[in-house]
């Protein structure tokens, strides 16, 4: 399952670097953790993606939570296909979460 840690870490690190390049502030590396509400780190509560597109933000949150729960449940499954499939879904949901964070930070730069 080392591949899962690498696959989860890659979009998070890339998003943190990209957000830091867009906004060189001390809180920029934390943006991937906040997802669509990353604009709140910069004091932009009105233009963060969580407020601009709340449906997509909550759907991304639900997808990430469900994929995490599915991966946690499948970790001891005897089926390798089930474990890998759940991990791939988790990576896809985490990448979507990072894209939402990136869009939220980009929305605060205008």
CSV table of C-alpha atoms in Angstrom, one decimal:
chain,number,residue,atom,x,y,z
A,1,UNK,CA,0.0,0.0,0.0
A,2,UNK,CA,3.0,2.3,-0.3
A,3,UNK,CA,1.7,3.2,-3.8
A,4,UNK,CA,-1.4,4.6,-2.1
A,5,UNK,CA,0.6,6.9,0.1
A,6,UNK,CA,2.6,8.1,-2.8
A,7,UNK,CA,-0.5,8.6,-5.0
A,8,UNK,CA,-2.2,10.5,-2.3
A,9,UNK,CA,0.8,12.6,-1.4
A,10,UNK,CA,1.6,13.7,-5.0
A,11,UNK,CA,-1.5,15.9,-5.6
A,12,UNK,CA,-1.3,17.3,-2.1
A,13,UNK,CA,2.3,18.3,-2.5
A,14,UNK,CA,1.8,19.6,-6.0
A,15,UNK,CA,-1.2,21.7,-4.9
A,16,UNK,CA,0.7,23.1,-1.9
A,17,UNK,CA,3.6,24.1,-4.2
A,18,UNK,CA,1.2,25.6,-6.8
A,19,UNK,CA,-0.7,27.6,-4.2
A,20,UNK,CA,2.5,28.9,-2.7
A,21,UNK,CA,3.6,30.1,-6.1
A,22,UNK,CA,0.2,31.8,-6.6
A,23,UNK,CA,0.2,33.4,-3.2
A,24,UNK,CA,3.4,33.6,-1.3
A,25,UNK,CA,2.0,33.6,2.2
A,26,UNK,CA,2.8,31.4,5.2
A,27,UNK,CA,-0.6,29.7,5.1
A,28,UNK,CA,-0.4,28.6,1.4
A,29,UNK,CA,1.0,25.1,2.0
A,30,UNK,CA,-2.1,24.4,4.1
A,31,UNK,CA,-4.5,25.1,1.2
A,32,UNK,CA,-4.8,21.4,0.1
A,33,UNK,CA,-6.1,20.5,3.6
A,34,UNK,CA,-8.9,23.1,3.3
A,35,UNK,CA,-10.1,22.0,-0.1
A,36,UNK,CA,-12.8,24.3,-1.5
A,37,UNK,CA,-12.6,26.5,1.6
A,38,UNK,CA,-8.9,27.3,1.1
A,39,UNK,CA,-9.8,31.0,0.4
A,40,UNK,CA,-10.6,31.3,4.1
A,41,UNK,CA,-6.9,31.0,4.9
A,42,UNK,CA,-6.4,34.4,3.2
A,43,UNK,CA,-9.5,36.1,4.7
A,44,UNK,CA,-11.6,35.8,1.5
A,45,UNK,CA,-14.8,34.3,2.9
A,46,UNK,CA,-17.0,35.7,0.1
A,47,UNK,CA,-14.9,34.5,-2.9
A,48,UNK,CA,-13.8,31.1,-1.7
A,49,UNK,CA,-15.1,28.2,-3.8
A,50,UNK,CA,-17.1,26.8,-0.9
A,51,UNK,CA,-19.3,29.9,-1.1
A,52,UNK,CA,-19.3,30.3,-4.9
A,53,UNK,CA,-20.1,26.7,-5.7
A,54,UNK,CA,-21.4,25.1,-2.5
A,55,UNK,CA,-22.9,22.1,-4.2
A,56,UNK,CA,-19.6,21.1,-5.9
A,57,UNK,CA,-17.8,21.7,-2.6
A,58,UNK,CA,-20.1,19.5,-0.5
A,59,UNK,CA,-20.1,16.8,-3.2
A,60,UNK,CA,-16.3,16.8,-3.2
A,61,UNK,CA,-16.4,16.6,0.6
A,62,UNK,CA,-18.8,13.7,0.5
A,63,UNK,CA,-16.8,11.9,-2.2
A,64,UNK,CA,-13.6,12.2,-0.2
A,65,UNK,CA,-15.2,10.9,3.0
A,66,UNK,CA,-17.0,8.0,1.3
A,67,UNK,CA,-13.8,7.0,-0.6
A,68,UNK,CA,-11.8,7.2,2.6
A,69,UNK,CA,-14.4,5.0,4.4
A,70,UNK,CA,-14.4,2.5,1.5
A,71,UNK,CA,-10.6,2.3,1.4
A,72,UNK,CA,-10.5,1.8,5.2
A,73,UNK,CA,-13.1,-1.0,5.0
A,74,UNK,CA,-11.3,-2.7,2.1
A,75,UNK,CA,-7.9,-2.6,3.6
A,76,UNK,CA,-8.2,-6.2,5.0
A,77,UNK,CA,-10.2,-7.6,2.2
A,78,UNK,CA,-8.8,-10.8,0.7
A,79,UNK,CA,-9.5,-9.4,-2.8
A,80,UNK,CA,-6.6,-7.5,-4.2
A,81,UNK,CA,-8.9,-6.0,-6.8
A,82,UNK,CA,-11.2,-4.5,-4.2
A,83,UNK,CA,-8.2,-3.0,-2.2
A,84,UNK,CA,-6.7,-1.5,-5.3
A,85,UNK,CA,-10.1,-0.2,-6.6
A,86,UNK,CA,-10.9,1.4,-3.3
A,87,UNK,CA,-7.4,3.0,-3.3
A,88,UNK,CA,-7.9,4.4,-6.8
A,89,UNK,CA,-11.2,5.9,-5.9
A,90,UNK,CA,-9.6,7.5,-2.9
A,91,UNK,CA,-6.8,9.0,-5.0
A,92,UNK,CA,-9.4,10.3,-7.5
A,93,UNK,CA,-11.4,11.9,-4.7
A,94,UNK,CA,-8.3,13.4,-3.1
A,95,UNK,CA,-7.1,14.8,-6.4
A,96,UNK,CA,-10.6,16.4,-6.9
A,97,UNK,CA,-10.3,17.9,-3.4
A,98,UNK,CA,-6.9,19.4,-4.3
A,99,UNK,CA,-8.3,20.8,-7.5
A,100,UNK,CA,-11.1,22.5,-5.5
A,101,UNK,CA,-8.4,23.9,-3.2
A,102,UNK,CA,-6.4,25.2,-6.2
A,103,UNK,CA,-9.5,26.8,-7.7
A,104,UNK,CA,-10.4,28.4,-4.4
A,105,UNK,CA,-6.9,29.9,-4.0
A,106,UNK,CA,-7.0,31.1,-7.7
A,107,UNK,CA,-10.3,32.7,-7.1
A,108,UNK,CA,-8.8,34.8,-4.2
A,109,UNK,CA,-6.1,36.3,-6.5
A,110,UNK,CA,-8.5,38.2,-8.7
